[in-house]
PDB file of C-alpha atoms in Angstrom:
ATOM      1  CA  MET H  68     -49.640 107.048 210.484  1.00 59.00           C
ATOM      2  CA  PRO H  69     -50.803 108.693 213.765  1.00 60.00           C
ATOM      3  CA  LYS H  70     -53.966 107.439 215.413  1.00 63.00           C
ATOM      4  CA  ALA H  71     -57.044 109.645 215.407  1.00 63.00           C
ATOM      5  CA  ALA H  72     -58.228 111.194 218.677  1.00 63.00           C
ATOM      6  CA  LYS H  73     -60.874 109.209 220.523  1.00 62.00           C
ATOM      7  CA  THR H  74     -64.413 110.534 220.435  1.00 62.00           C
ATOM      8  CA  ALA H  75     -66.195 110.933 223.760  1.00 61.00           C
ATOM      9  CA  LYS H  76     -69.878 110.056 224.250  1.00 65.00           C
ATOM     10  CA  THR H  77     -70.781 113.734 223.872  1.00 63.00           C
ATOM     11  CA  GLY H  78     -69.288 113.819 220.377  1.00 63.00           C
ATOM     12  CA  THR H  79     -66.262 115.890 221.339  1.00 61.00           C
ATOM     13  CA  THR H  80     -62.767 114.573 220.827  1.00 64.00           C
ATOM     14  CA  GLU H  81     -60.522 113.857 223.776  1.00 65.00           C
ATOM     15  CA  ALA H  82     -57.026 115.238 223.498  1.00 65.00           C
ATOM     16  CA  LYS H  83     -54.165 112.849 223.959  1.00 66.00           C
ATOM     17  CA  LYS H  84     -52.259 113.150 227.202  1.00 66.00           C
ATOM     18  CA  PRO H  85     -49.179 115.307 226.684  1.00 63.00           C
ATOM     19  CA  THR H  86     -46.011 113.301 226.467  1.00 66.00           C
ATOM     20  CA  GLU H  87     -43.044 114.004 228.675  1.00 71.00           C
ATOM     21  CA  SER H  88     -40.355 116.074 227.010  1.00 71.00           C
ATOM     22  CA  LYS H  89     -37.334 114.084 225.962  1.00 82.00           C
ATOM     23  CA  ARG H  90     -35.201 117.211 225.885  1.00 84.00           C
ATOM     24  CA  ARG H  91     -32.812 117.887 228.744  1.00 85.00           C
ATOM     25  CA  ASP H  92     -34.053 121.476 229.036  1.00 81.00           C
ATOM     26  CA  LEU H  93     -37.701 120.230 229.163  1.00 83.00           C
ATOM     27  CA  ARG H  94     -38.818 122.585 226.358  1.00 86.00           C
ATOM     28  CA  LYS H  95     -41.710 121.448 224.170  1.00 90.00           C
ATOM     29  CA  ALA H  96     -42.801 122.445 220.685  1.00 91.00           C
ATOM     30  CA  LEU H  97     -45.666 124.897 220.187  1.00 91.00           C
ATOM     31  CA  LEU H  98     -47.329 125.721 216.887  1.00 94.00           C
ATOM     32  CA  VAL H  99     -48.532 129.329 216.722  1.00 93.00           C
ATOM     33  CA  TYR H 100     -50.102 131.063 213.742  1.00 96.00           C
ATOM     34  CA  MET H 101     -49.090 134.713 213.389  1.00 95.00           C
ATOM     35  CA  GLN H 102     -49.327 137.444 210.797  1.00 97.00           C
ATOM     36  CA  THR H 103     -46.468 137.360 208.323  1.00 97.00           C
ATOM     37  CA  ASP H 104     -45.420 140.906 209.256  1.00 98.00           C
ATOM     38  CA  LEU H 105     -45.097 139.903 212.928  1.00 97.00           C
ATOM     39  CA  ILE H 106     -42.999 136.870 212.038  1.00 97.00           C
ATOM     40  CA  GLU H 107     -40.635 138.958 209.908  1.00 97.00           C
ATOM     41  CA  ALA H 108     -40.361 141.600 212.654  1.00 97.00           C
ATOM     42  CA  ALA H 109     -39.583 138.906 215.246  1.00 97.00           C
ATOM     43  CA  LYS H 110     -36.874 137.461 212.989  1.00 97.00           C
ATOM     44  CA  GLU H 111     -35.319 140.895 212.514  1.00 98.00           C
ATOM     45  CA  ALA H 112     -35.459 141.711 216.234  1.00 97.00           C
ATOM     46  CA  ALA H 113     -33.895 138.352 217.124  1.00 97.00           C
ATOM     47  CA  SER H 114     -31.170 138.843 214.539  1.00 97.00           C
ATOM     48  CA  SER H 115     -30.348 142.347 215.814  1.00 97.00           C
ATOM     49  CA  ASN H 116     -30.034 140.917 219.369  1.00 93.00           C
ATOM     50  CA  ASP H 117     -27.812 138.025 218.187  1.00 97.00           C
ATOM     51  CA  GLU H 118     -30.335 135.428 219.319  1.00 96.00           C
ATOM     52  CA  LYS H 119     -32.519 132.809 217.697  1.00 96.00           C
ATOM     53  CA  VAL H 120     -36.185 133.529 217.016  1.00 96.00           C
ATOM     54  CA  TRP H 121     -37.376 131.008 219.613  1.00 94.00           C
ATOM     55  CA  GLN H 122     -35.176 132.727 222.231  1.00 94.00           C
ATOM     56  CA  PHE H 123     -36.613 136.117 221.325  1.00 96.00           C
ATOM     57  CA  VAL H 124     -40.194 134.830 221.482  1.00 95.00           C
ATOM     58  CA  GLU H 125     -39.587 132.998 224.787  1.00 94.00           C
ATOM     59  CA  ARG H 126     -38.023 136.100 226.367  1.00 94.00           C
ATOM     60  CA  THR H 127     -40.774 138.384 225.054  1.00 95.00           C
ATOM     61  CA  VAL H 128     -43.595 136.136 226.307  1.00 96.00           C
ATOM     62  CA  ALA H 129     -41.908 135.770 229.712  1.00 96.00           C
ATOM     63  CA  LYS H 130     -41.530 139.546 229.952  1.00 95.00           C
ATOM     64  CA  ALA H 131     -45.194 140.081 229.013  1.00 96.00           C
ATOM     65  CA  LEU H 132     -46.203 137.624 231.760  1.00 96.00           C
ATOM     66  CA  GLY H 133     -43.891 139.245 234.298  1.00 96.00           C
ATOM     67  CA  TRP H 134     -41.747 136.121 234.682  1.00 95.00           C
ATOM     68  CA  LYS H 135     -38.080 136.365 235.628  1.00 95.00           C
ATOM     69  CA  LYS H 136     -35.045 134.221 234.897  1.00 91.00           C
ATOM     70  CA  PRO H 137     -32.892 134.124 238.028  1.00 92.00           C
ATOM     71  CA  ARG H 138     -29.185 134.629 237.459  1.00 93.00           C
ATOM     72  CA  GLY H 139     -27.481 131.348 236.689  1.00 89.00           C
ATOM     73  CA  GLU H 140     -30.808 129.531 236.160  1.00 88.00           C
ATOM     74  CA  LYS H 141     -32.016 128.050 232.886  1.00 85.00           C
ATOM     75  CA  ARG H 142     -35.762 128.290 233.546  1.00 88.00           C
ATOM     76  CA  TRP H 143     -38.178 131.201 233.745  1.00 90.00           C
ATOM     77  CA  VAL H 144     -40.202 131.511 236.968  1.00 93.00           C
ATOM     78  CA  PRO H 145     -43.357 133.494 237.781  1.00 93.00           C
TER      79      PRO H 145
END
């Protein structure tokens, strides 16, 4: 069972330090709550582009932020 977050003197909880990614591509998990209609639309758009949903979301967020993925690179850069 995971340990509970520590409580600071002010009564707020301190977040645990993020752990280093054990993945070779250094991606980390992110939990996002979205409207069901948006999730279904993202799945359909990813499917029509022959990509996975996480790839579609990653590309869409990067585009919204103006980040680029240099040719031959695996990572997005600002």
